[in-house]
Coordinates of C-alpha atoms in Angstrom, one line a residue:
Chain A
M1 CA -37.2 9.7 -18.3
A2 CA -38.9 12.1 -15.8
K3 CA -39.1 9.2 -13.3
H4 CA -35.4 8.6 -13.8
K5 CA -34.6 12.2 -13.2
R6 CA -36.8 12.3 -10.1
S7 CA -35.1 9.2 -8.8
A8 CA -31.6 10.7 -9.5
A9 CA -32.6 13.9 -7.7
K10 CA -33.9 11.9 -4.8
E11 CA -30.7 9.9 -4.6
Q12 CA -28.6 13.0 -4.7
S13 CA -30.7 14.7 -2.0
K14 CA -30.3 11.5 0.1
L15 CA -26.6 11.5 -0.5
Q16 CA -26.3 15.0 0.7
E17 CA -28.5 14.3 3.7
D18 CA -26.3 11.3 4.6
A19 CA -23.1 13.3 4.2
E20 CA -24.3 16.2 6.2
S21 CA -25.8 14.1 9.1
G22 CA -23.7 11.0 9.0
L23 CA -20.3 12.6 8.7
R24 CA -20.6 15.8 10.5
V25 CA -17.2 16.5 11.9
D26 CA -17.0 15.9 15.6
D27 CA -14.7 18.4 17.2
G28 CA -15.1 16.7 20.5
G29 CA -17.0 19.7 21.8
T30 CA -13.9 21.8 21.8
G31 CA -15.3 24.4 19.5
G32 CA -12.2 24.2 17.4
V33 CA -9.5 24.0 20.1
G34 CA -6.2 23.4 18.4
E35 CA -6.9 25.8 15.6
A36 CA -4.6 28.7 15.0
S37 CA -5.9 32.2 15.5
G38 CA -8.5 33.2 13.0
G39 CA -9.8 29.6 12.8
S40 CA -7.2 28.4 10.3
I41 CA -6.4 24.7 10.5
V42 CA -3.6 24.8 7.9
S43 CA -1.1 27.7 8.0
V44 CA 1.8 27.9 5.5
E45 CA 4.4 30.6 5.9
N46 CA 7.2 31.5 3.5
L47 CA 7.5 27.9 2.4
S48 CA 10.2 27.0 -0.1
F49 CA 11.2 23.6 -1.5
S50 CA 13.6 22.3 -4.1
Y51 CA 14.5 19.0 -5.7
G52 CA 18.3 19.2 -6.0
S53 CA 19.1 22.6 -7.5
G54 CA 15.6 23.1 -9.0
L55 CA 13.4 25.4 -6.9
V56 CA 9.8 24.0 -7.0
L57 CA 8.1 26.1 -4.4
D58 CA 9.2 29.7 -3.7
D59 CA 8.0 31.6 -0.6
V60 CA 4.5 30.2 -0.5
T61 CA 2.2 31.6 2.2
F62 CA -1.5 30.9 2.8
S63 CA -3.9 29.6 5.4
I64 CA -7.0 27.4 5.2
S65 CA -10.1 27.5 7.6
R66 CA -12.2 24.6 8.6
D67 CA -15.1 25.5 6.3
D68 CA -12.9 26.0 3.2
F69 CA -13.1 24.0 0.0
V70 CA -9.9 25.1 -1.8
G71 CA -9.2 24.2 -5.4
L72 CA -5.4 24.2 -5.9
I73 CA -4.7 24.7 -9.6
G74 CA -1.7 25.4 -11.7
P75 CA 0.3 24.2 -14.8
N76 CA 2.1 20.9 -14.8
G77 CA 5.2 21.1 -12.7
S78 CA 3.9 24.1 -10.8
G79 CA 4.5 22.3 -7.4
K80 CA 0.9 21.3 -6.6
S81 CA 1.7 17.7 -5.7
T82 CA 4.9 18.8 -3.9
L83 CA 2.9 21.2 -1.8
V84 CA 0.5 18.4 -0.8
K85 CA 3.4 16.1 0.1
L86 CA 4.8 18.8 2.3
L87 CA 1.4 19.3 4.0
M88 CA 1.1 15.5 4.6
G89 CA 4.6 15.4 6.1
L90 CA 5.9 13.2 3.3
N91 CA 8.7 15.7 2.4
K92 CA 10.5 18.3 4.5
P93 CA 10.6 22.0 3.4
D94 CA 13.9 23.7 2.7
S95 CA 12.6 26.8 4.6
G96 CA 9.4 28.2 5.9
R97 CA 6.8 26.9 8.4
I98 CA 3.8 24.6 8.2
S99 CA 1.3 24.5 11.0
L100 CA -1.6 21.9 11.2
F101 CA -4.4 22.5 13.6
G102 CA -2.2 25.0 15.5
K103 CA 0.8 22.8 15.8
D104 CA 4.1 22.9 13.9
I105 CA 4.2 20.0 11.5
G106 CA 7.4 18.7 13.1
S107 CA 5.5 18.0 16.4
F108 CA 2.1 17.3 14.8
N109 CA 1.1 13.7 15.4
D110 CA -2.7 13.8 15.2
W111 CA -2.9 12.5 11.6
G112 CA -6.3 11.1 12.3
K113 CA -7.6 14.6 11.7
I114 CA -6.3 14.6 8.1
A115 CA -7.2 12.2 5.3
Y116 CA -5.5 11.9 1.9
V117 CA -6.9 10.6 -1.4
P118 CA -4.2 10.0 -3.9
Q119 CA -4.3 10.2 -7.7
K120 CA -5.0 6.5 -7.7
A121 CA -7.8 5.4 -10.0
S122 CA -5.5 4.9 -12.9
Q123 CA -2.9 3.2 -10.7
V124 CA -5.0 0.5 -8.9
D125 CA -3.5 -2.9 -9.7
P126 CA -6.6 -4.8 -11.1
L127 CA -5.2 -8.1 -9.7
F128 CA -4.7 -6.9 -6.2
P129 CA -7.0 -9.2 -4.1
I130 CA -8.7 -6.7 -1.9
T131 CA -12.4 -6.0 -1.4
V132 CA -14.0 -2.6 -1.2
R133 CA -14.8 -3.2 2.5
E134 CA -11.1 -4.1 3.2
V135 CA -10.0 -0.9 1.6
V136 CA -12.4 1.3 3.6
E137 CA -11.4 -0.6 6.8
M138 CA -7.8 0.5 6.2
G139 CA -8.9 4.1 6.9
L140 CA -9.9 3.1 10.4
L141 CA -7.2 0.5 11.2
S142 CA -4.4 2.8 10.2
K143 CA -5.4 5.2 12.9
K144 CA -5.6 2.6 15.6
R145 CA -2.9 1.5 18.0
F146 CA -2.0 -2.2 18.6
P147 CA -3.9 -4.5 18.7
K148 CA -5.6 -3.3 15.6
I149 CA -9.0 -4.9 15.9
L150 CA -12.3 -3.7 14.4
I151 CA -15.1 -3.5 16.9
S152 CA -18.8 -3.5 16.0
E153 CA -19.0 0.3 16.1
D154 CA -16.2 0.4 13.5
K155 CA -18.1 -2.0 11.2
F156 CA -21.0 0.4 11.5
K157 CA -18.7 3.3 10.5
V158 CA -17.5 1.4 7.5
D159 CA -21.1 0.7 6.4
K160 CA -22.0 4.4 6.9
A161 CA -19.0 5.6 4.9
L162 CA -19.8 3.3 2.0
K163 CA -23.4 4.5 2.1
I164 CA -22.4 8.2 1.9
V165 CA -20.4 7.6 -1.3
G166 CA -23.1 5.4 -2.7
M167 CA -21.0 2.2 -2.7
E168 CA -22.9 0.2 0.0
G169 CA -23.8 -2.5 -2.6
F170 CA -20.2 -3.1 -3.6
S171 CA -18.8 -4.0 -0.2
G172 CA -17.7 -7.5 -1.2
R173 CA -16.5 -6.6 -4.7
R174 CA -12.8 -6.6 -5.6
I175 CA -11.7 -3.0 -6.1
G176 CA -9.9 -3.8 -9.3
E177 CA -13.2 -4.8 -10.9
L178 CA -14.7 -1.3 -10.4
S179 CA -14.6 1.7 -12.7
G180 CA -12.2 4.6 -12.0
G181 CA -15.1 6.7 -10.7
Q182 CA -16.3 4.0 -8.4
Q183 CA -12.7 3.3 -7.1
Q184 CA -12.4 7.0 -6.2
R185 CA -15.6 6.9 -4.3
V186 CA -14.2 4.0 -2.3
F187 CA -11.0 6.0 -1.6
I188 CA -13.2 8.9 -0.4
A189 CA -15.0 6.4 1.9
R190 CA -11.6 5.2 3.2
A191 CA -10.7 8.9 3.8
V192 CA -13.8 9.9 5.6
V193 CA -14.5 6.8 7.6
S194 CA -12.2 8.1 10.4
S195 CA -14.1 11.4 10.5
P196 CA -11.2 13.7 9.4
Q197 CA -11.4 17.4 9.7
L198 CA -9.3 18.0 6.6
L199 CA -9.5 16.0 3.3
V200 CA -6.7 16.4 0.8
L201 CA -7.2 15.1 -2.7
D202 CA -4.4 14.9 -5.4
E203 CA -6.0 15.0 -8.8
P204 CA -8.6 12.4 -7.9
T205 CA -10.5 12.3 -11.2
V206 CA -7.7 11.5 -13.6
G207 CA -9.1 9.0 -16.2
V208 CA -12.7 9.5 -15.0
D209 CA -15.5 10.6 -17.4
Q210 CA -17.0 14.1 -17.1
A211 CA -20.4 13.0 -15.8
T212 CA -18.8 11.0 -13.0
Q213 CA -16.5 13.9 -12.2
V214 CA -19.5 16.2 -11.7
K215 CA -21.1 13.7 -9.3
F216 CA -17.8 13.3 -7.5
Y217 CA -17.3 17.0 -7.0
E218 CA -20.8 17.4 -5.8
L219 CA -20.1 14.7 -3.2
L220 CA -17.1 16.7 -2.1
G221 CA -19.3 19.8 -1.8
N222 CA -21.6 17.8 0.5
L223 CA -18.8 16.6 2.7
N224 CA -17.5 20.2 2.9
R225 CA -21.0 21.4 4.0
A226 CA -20.9 18.6 6.6
G227 CA -17.8 20.3 8.2
I228 CA -14.8 18.8 6.4
A229 CA -12.3 21.3 5.0
I230 CA -11.1 20.2 1.6
I231 CA -8.0 20.8 -0.5
L232 CA -8.4 19.6 -4.0
I233 CA -5.6 19.6 -6.5
S234 CA -6.6 19.6 -10.2
H235 CA -5.4 20.8 -13.5
D236 CA -9.0 20.8 -14.8
I237 CA -9.6 24.4 -13.9
G238 CA -12.9 24.9 -15.6
M239 CA -14.4 21.9 -13.8
I240 CA -13.4 22.5 -10.2
T241 CA -13.9 26.2 -10.0
R242 CA -17.6 25.5 -10.2
F243 CA -17.6 23.7 -6.9
V244 CA -14.9 25.2 -4.7
T245 CA -15.2 28.2 -2.3
K246 CA -11.6 29.3 -2.8
V247 CA -9.0 29.1 -5.5
A248 CA -5.3 28.9 -5.1
V249 CA -3.2 29.3 -8.2
L250 CA 0.4 27.9 -8.0
S251 CA 3.2 28.4 -10.4
G252 CA 6.2 27.9 -8.3
K253 CA 5.0 30.9 -6.3
L254 CA 1.4 31.3 -5.1
V255 CA 0.1 33.5 -7.9
F256 CA -3.4 33.9 -6.5
Y257 CA -5.4 32.9 -3.4
G258 CA -8.9 34.1 -2.9
T259 CA -12.6 33.4 -3.6
H260 CA -13.9 32.2 -7.0
K261 CA -15.4 35.6 -7.7
Q262 CA -12.0 37.3 -7.1
F263 CA -10.4 34.7 -9.2
C264 CA -12.7 35.3 -12.2
S265 CA -12.2 39.1 -11.9
S266 CA -8.4 38.9 -11.8
D267 CA -7.3 39.5 -15.4
Q268 CA -3.7 39.0 -14.5
V269 CA -4.3 35.4 -13.1
L270 CA -6.5 34.5 -16.0
G271 CA -3.9 35.7 -18.4
V272 CA -1.2 33.6 -16.7
L273 CA -3.3 30.4 -16.7
A274 CA -4.5 30.8 -20.2
K275 CA -0.9 31.2 -21.4
H276 CA 0.3 28.1 -19.6
H277 CA -2.7 25.9 -20.2
H278 CA -4.0 27.0 -23.5
L279 CA -7.3 26.6 -21.8
L280 CA -10.0 29.1 -22.2
D281 CA -12.6 27.4 -19.9
L282 CA -11.6 28.7 -16.5
G283 CA -15.0 28.0 -15.0
C284 CA -15.9 31.7 -14.8
N285 CA -19.1 31.3 -16.7
Y286 CA -20.6 28.9 -14.2
E287 CA -21.4 31.2 -11.3
K288 CA -25.0 30.1 -11.4
H289 CA -24.0 26.6 -10.5
K290 CA -22.2 27.7 -7.4
R291 CA -23.9 27.3 -4.1
Chain B
M1 CA 0.2 -43.8 4.0
L2 CA -0.1 -43.0 7.7
E3 CA 2.8 -45.4 8.5
I4 CA 5.2 -42.7 7.5
L5 CA 4.0 -40.6 10.4
G6 CA 5.5 -43.2 12.7
Y7 CA 9.0 -42.3 11.7
S8 CA 10.8 -39.7 13.7
F9 CA 12.6 -38.2 10.7
M10 CA 9.2 -37.8 8.9
Q11 CA 7.6 -36.2 11.9
K12 CA 10.5 -33.7 12.0
A13 CA 10.3 -33.1 8.3
L14 CA 6.5 -32.5 8.4
L15 CA 6.6 -30.2 11.4
T16 CA 9.5 -28.1 9.9
G17 CA 8.1 -28.1 6.4
V18 CA 4.6 -27.0 7.4
V19 CA 5.7 -24.2 9.7
I20 CA 8.1 -22.9 7.0
A21 CA 5.5 -23.3 4.3
I22 CA 3.1 -21.1 6.3
A23 CA 5.8 -18.4 6.9
C24 CA 7.0 -18.4 3.2
S25 CA 3.5 -18.4 1.8
L26 CA 2.2 -15.5 3.9
L27 CA 5.2 -13.4 3.3
G28 CA 5.0 -14.3 -0.4
V29 CA 1.6 -12.6 -0.9
F30 CA 3.1 -9.3 0.3
L31 CA 6.2 -9.7 -1.8
V32 CA 4.5 -10.8 -5.0
L33 CA 2.0 -8.0 -4.8
R34 CA 4.8 -5.5 -4.2
R35 CA 6.7 -6.9 -7.2
Y36 CA 9.6 -8.1 -5.0
S37 CA 9.2 -11.7 -6.1
L38 CA 12.9 -12.1 -6.9
I39 CA 14.2 -10.8 -3.7
G40 CA 14.0 -14.3 -2.3
D41 CA 16.5 -15.5 -5.0
G42 CA 18.8 -12.6 -4.2
L43 CA 18.6 -13.3 -0.5
A44 CA 19.3 -17.0 -1.1
H45 CA 22.5 -16.1 -3.0
I46 CA 23.4 -13.9 0.0
S47 CA 22.7 -16.8 2.4
F48 CA 25.1 -18.9 0.4
G49 CA 27.9 -16.4 1.1
G50 CA 26.8 -16.5 4.8
I51 CA 26.9 -20.3 5.0
A52 CA 30.3 -20.4 3.4
L53 CA 31.6 -17.8 5.9
G54 CA 30.0 -19.8 8.8
L55 CA 31.7 -23.0 7.6
L56 CA 35.0 -21.2 7.2
F57 CA 35.0 -19.9 10.7
G58 CA 33.5 -23.0 12.2
V59 CA 30.5 -21.1 13.5
A60 CA 26.9 -22.4 13.3
P61 CA 26.3 -21.8 9.5
V62 CA 22.6 -21.2 9.9
L63 CA 23.0 -18.5 12.5
F64 CA 25.8 -17.0 10.5
A65 CA 23.7 -17.0 7.3
L66 CA 20.8 -15.5 9.3
A67 CA 22.8 -12.5 10.5
F68 CA 24.6 -12.1 7.1
A69 CA 21.3 -12.2 5.2
A70 CA 19.5 -9.8 7.5
L71 CA 22.4 -7.3 7.4
S72 CA 22.6 -7.6 3.6
A73 CA 18.8 -7.1 3.3
I74 CA 19.2 -3.8 5.2
A75 CA 22.2 -2.9 3.0
I76 CA 20.0 -3.5 -0.1
L77 CA 17.5 -1.0 1.1
K78 CA 20.2 1.6 2.0
I79 CA 22.0 1.2 -1.4
K80 CA 18.6 1.7 -3.1
E81 CA 18.0 4.8 -1.0
K82 CA 21.4 6.4 -1.0
A83 CA 22.7 5.5 -4.4
R84 CA 19.3 6.3 -6.0
I85 CA 19.2 3.1 -8.0
Q86 CA 16.4 0.7 -8.7
G87 CA 15.6 -2.0 -6.1
D88 CA 16.3 -4.9 -8.5
T89 CA 19.8 -3.4 -9.2
A90 CA 20.5 -3.1 -5.5
I91 CA 19.5 -6.7 -5.0
G92 CA 21.7 -7.7 -7.9
I93 CA 24.7 -5.8 -6.5
V94 CA 24.6 -7.3 -3.0
S95 CA 23.5 -10.8 -3.9
H96 CA 26.2 -11.3 -6.6
A97 CA 28.8 -9.9 -4.3
A98 CA 27.8 -12.4 -1.6
L99 CA 27.6 -15.3 -4.1
G100 CA 31.1 -14.4 -5.3
L101 CA 32.3 -14.3 -1.7
G102 CA 30.8 -17.8 -1.1
I103 CA 32.4 -19.3 -4.2
F104 CA 35.7 -17.6 -3.4
I105 CA 35.7 -19.0 0.2
I106 CA 34.9 -22.5 -1.1
S107 CA 37.8 -22.4 -3.5
I108 CA 40.3 -21.3 -0.9
A109 CA 39.0 -23.4 2.0
R110 CA 38.3 -26.7 0.3
G111 CA 36.9 -29.6 2.1
F112 CA 33.3 -28.5 2.9
N113 CA 31.8 -29.0 -0.6
V114 CA 29.6 -31.8 0.8
D115 CA 28.2 -29.6 3.5
M116 CA 27.4 -26.9 1.0
L117 CA 25.5 -29.3 -1.2
S118 CA 23.0 -30.0 1.6
Y119 CA 22.3 -26.3 1.9
L120 CA 22.1 -25.8 -1.8
F121 CA 19.7 -28.7 -2.5
G122 CA 18.0 -29.2 0.9
S123 CA 17.8 -32.3 3.0
I124 CA 14.6 -32.1 4.9
L125 CA 14.4 -35.8 5.5
A126 CA 17.8 -35.8 7.2
I127 CA 17.1 -32.7 9.4
S128 CA 18.4 -32.7 13.0
T129 CA 16.4 -31.9 16.1
L130 CA 18.4 -28.6 16.6
E131 CA 17.7 -27.6 13.0
V132 CA 14.0 -28.4 13.5
I133 CA 13.9 -26.2 16.6
T134 CA 15.8 -23.4 14.9
S135 CA 13.7 -23.4 11.7
V136 CA 10.4 -23.7 13.7
L137 CA 11.3 -20.8 16.0
L138 CA 12.5 -18.6 13.1
A139 CA 9.4 -19.3 10.9
G140 CA 7.1 -19.0 14.0
A141 CA 8.6 -15.5 14.7
V142 CA 8.0 -14.5 11.1
V143 CA 4.4 -15.6 11.2
A144 CA 3.8 -13.8 14.5
L145 CA 5.3 -10.6 13.2
I146 CA 3.2 -10.8 10.0
M147 CA 0.1 -11.2 12.1
I148 CA 1.1 -8.3 14.4
F149 CA 1.7 -5.9 11.5
Y150 CA -0.8 -7.5 9.1
H151 CA -3.0 -4.4 8.6
D152 CA -0.2 -1.9 8.2
L153 CA 1.7 -4.2 5.8
T154 CA -1.5 -4.6 3.7
F155 CA -2.0 -0.9 3.6
V156 CA 1.6 -0.2 2.5
A157 CA 1.4 -3.0 -0.1
F158 CA -1.8 -1.6 -1.6
D159 CA -1.1 2.1 -1.4
E160 CA 2.2 3.2 0.1
D161 CA 1.7 7.0 -0.3
S162 CA -1.7 6.9 1.5
A163 CA -0.3 4.7 4.2
K164 CA 2.5 7.2 4.8
A165 CA 0.0 10.0 4.9
S166 CA -2.0 8.2 7.5
G167 CA 1.0 8.2 9.8
I168 CA 2.1 4.6 9.1
D169 CA 5.9 4.2 9.2
A170 CA 6.3 2.7 5.7
G171 CA 10.1 2.8 6.0
F172 CA 10.1 0.6 9.1
L173 CA 7.6 -1.8 7.5
N174 CA 9.7 -2.1 4.3
T175 CA 12.8 -2.9 6.4
L176 CA 10.8 -5.4 8.4
L177 CA 9.4 -7.1 5.3
I178 CA 12.9 -7.6 3.7
V179 CA 14.5 -8.7 7.0
L180 CA 11.6 -11.2 7.6
T181 CA 12.2 -12.5 4.0
A182 CA 15.9 -13.0 4.8
V183 CA 15.0 -14.9 8.0
T184 CA 12.5 -17.0 6.1
I185 CA 14.9 -17.9 3.3
V186 CA 17.5 -19.1 5.8
S187 CA 14.9 -21.1 7.7
A188 CA 13.6 -22.6 4.5
M189 CA 17.0 -23.7 3.1
K190 CA 16.8 -27.1 4.7
V191 CA 13.4 -27.8 3.2
T192 CA 14.0 -26.8 -0.4
G193 CA 17.6 -25.9 -0.4
L194 CA 18.9 -22.4 -1.2
L195 CA 18.6 -22.9 -4.9
L196 CA 14.8 -23.3 -4.6
A197 CA 14.1 -21.5 -1.3
S198 CA 12.3 -18.6 -2.9
S199 CA 10.0 -21.0 -4.7
L200 CA 8.0 -21.4 -1.5
I201 CA 7.6 -17.7 -1.4
V202 CA 6.7 -17.1 -5.0
L203 CA 4.6 -20.1 -6.2
P204 CA 1.9 -20.5 -3.5
A205 CA 1.3 -16.7 -3.5
A206 CA 1.1 -16.6 -7.3
S207 CA -1.3 -19.6 -7.3
S208 CA -3.5 -18.0 -4.6
L209 CA -3.7 -14.7 -6.5
Q210 CA -5.3 -16.5 -9.4
V211 CA -8.4 -17.1 -7.4
A212 CA -8.5 -15.0 -4.2
K213 CA -11.0 -12.1 -4.2
S214 CA -10.0 -10.7 -0.8
F215 CA -6.7 -10.2 0.9
R216 CA -7.6 -12.5 3.8
K217 CA -8.5 -15.2 1.3
A218 CA -5.3 -14.6 -0.6
L219 CA -3.3 -15.3 2.6
F220 CA -5.4 -18.3 3.5
F221 CA -5.2 -20.0 0.0
S222 CA -1.5 -19.3 -0.2
A223 CA -0.8 -21.0 3.1
L224 CA -3.1 -23.9 2.2
I225 CA -1.4 -24.5 -1.1
A226 CA 2.0 -24.4 0.5
I227 CA 1.0 -26.8 3.3
V228 CA -0.6 -29.3 0.9
S229 CA 2.4 -29.2 -1.4
V230 CA 4.9 -29.8 1.5
V231 CA 2.8 -32.7 3.0
A232 CA 2.1 -34.3 -0.4
G233 CA 5.6 -33.7 -1.6
L234 CA 7.1 -35.4 1.4
A235 CA 4.8 -38.3 1.1
L236 CA 5.6 -38.7 -2.6
A237 CA 9.3 -38.3 -2.0
Y238 CA 9.2 -41.0 0.6
H239 CA 7.2 -43.5 -1.4
F240 CA 8.9 -43.0 -4.7
D241 CA 12.4 -42.1 -3.5
F242 CA 12.2 -38.7 -5.2
A243 CA 14.2 -35.6 -4.0
A244 CA 11.9 -34.0 -1.5
S245 CA 12.7 -30.4 -2.3
G246 CA 12.2 -30.8 -6.1
T247 CA 9.0 -32.7 -5.5
I248 CA 7.6 -29.9 -3.3
V249 CA 8.5 -27.2 -5.8
L250 CA 7.1 -29.2 -8.7
L251 CA 3.8 -29.8 -6.9
N252 CA 3.6 -26.1 -6.3
F253 CA 4.0 -25.5 -10.0
V254 CA 1.3 -28.0 -10.7
F255 CA -1.1 -26.2 -8.4
F256 CA -0.3 -22.9 -10.1
C257 CA -1.0 -24.4 -13.5
I258 CA -4.3 -25.8 -12.3
L259 CA -5.5 -22.6 -10.7
F260 CA -4.3 -20.6 -13.7
A261 CA -6.4 -22.8 -15.9
V262 CA -9.4 -22.6 -13.6
R263 CA -9.2 -18.8 -13.7
S264 CA -8.9 -18.7 -17.4
F265 CA -11.9 -20.9 -17.7
L266 CA -14.0 -18.8 -15.4
R267 CA -13.1 -15.7 -17.2
R268 CA -14.6 -16.9 -20.5

C-alpha cells in the first residue's frame, strides 16, 4: 500500500514536472506582446447576448491575465456555455466588446493561442473509428495551413502531449474504448499539443468519477503553473474552487469575480449560490488544499 | 476470367466503376459517421428531377442533373439553417419536390421513358466514352477534394464544436461535403442507377466501420470493399448475365453481413 502511494506520488510529481517543463508556454520572446494593458489576455466589456427575446448575458465585464486559473460557475441556464461560445467566436454578441490578446475578436485570427475542450466525454461516439493519436494530431493539424502534413517535430509534440496527460501507452487505442476520464485527458492533450496560451474547458468532467476529477483538476493546475491561462466552466462548485485561483459567478449578470478567498468571504454570493443550487459544499472548507 | 478485360465495354465499365467506387466509399465514411447516410437517397431523387429537366430541354442530362443536384444540396443546407428545421426534414422537402417535378415532366413530355430507365437502374456495361470521361473526371475531383480537406473534414465529423473553435470553417466544409455528395451521386448513376446510387456510399462505409480501428483504416477498408464489390460484381454480371448494378449492391450487402458477423464473433 505504502509502495503504491509512493509510486502514485512519484507519478504525480513526474506529471507536474513534465507539464511545467514540456509545455511551458512560448511567448516567442515577446514578453507578452499582444496583451492588453495590465497583462490581460481576455477582456470582456459590457457584454450582452440573447437567444430571441430571452436575455442570457447582461452587461458582463471582466478580464483574465495569463497566469489566471478561473473557475466559471453558476446555476443551470446562467449563461456559462454561452459566454464561452462568445469567447471562442462561435456566437456574436448583441452588444459589448471582447478582446483576445489585445485584439478585438472581430479581427482576431490567431486561434492557435487558444484551445477549447468541450463537454465531450459523455458524447463521444463509441463506434467512431479514431485512435487516441489521431485525435491529438487534430490539435496540430487544425492550426496548419495547406498542405497539412505532420513533420517529425510534430510527431514528437504529439508524444509529449500524450505523456503529459499520462496517456502515452494508449496512442493506438480507439478513443471510444476509453473511460470518460481517459477521454478527457486525450482532449486535454489535443488542446495543449499546439502550445496554447489560453485553455477553455466547458464542464469537462461530466460523467467522470470523483477520484478521476481530482486528478484531472490537478493536471490543469500543473498546466496553469506551466504558463497556460485556464477558464474552467463547472457547476460542481465545491470541487473546482479547491483548484482555481479566481472564481467567476454568473447568473445572467456577473455576480462575483475575484479570488477564492474573497469568494468564500462573500456572504451575498454564497447565499445566491446556495439558493440556486441547494448545494452547501462551496469548497470554502478546503483552503488547506490550495497551493 | 481475364478474357473479359479484352472487351472495350468491360474496360470502360471497370475504369468507371472503380473510380466511382473510391469516391463513394471515401465520402461514405464521413456521411455515415455524421449520420447523413440517407442524404444520398435524397440527392438521388433530386437528380431524377434534374435528369427529367435535362431530357425535357434537350440539354446533356448528366450535366443538368449535376447542377440541379448541387444547387438543391445547398438549398437543403439553407432551408435547414433559415427555417430552423431538422436536416432530414429539409432533405425530405427538397428531394420530394424534385422527385415530383421529375414525374410531372415525364407525364407531360412523354417519349423519354426508356432514357429514364437507364438512369434509374444503371447501365454500366453500355456506358459511352463521353460518359466514362465525365464520370471519371467528376469522381476524380471528389477524391482529390476529400484528400485536400481530409484532416479538417475528419475533425468536423468527430467534434464540430472544437473544430469551429480551432478556427476551422465548418460551414464551408458542410457545404463542400453535401455538394461533393451530389456530384458523386450523379457520377454514380450510370453504375448503380439512381435508385441504388447511395448504396455505394452507405454499404462499404458501414462494412468498414465494423472492423476499422483508426480513421485512415476506415477509409482504406471502405474503398477496398467498394472496389472489390464493383470488380467482382461486374465479372459475375458478365458471366451469369445478371443486372450489374443489383449484383454490385448485393455483393456489398454480403460483405457487410460477413464483417458484421466477424465483429460479433470477436466481441464474444
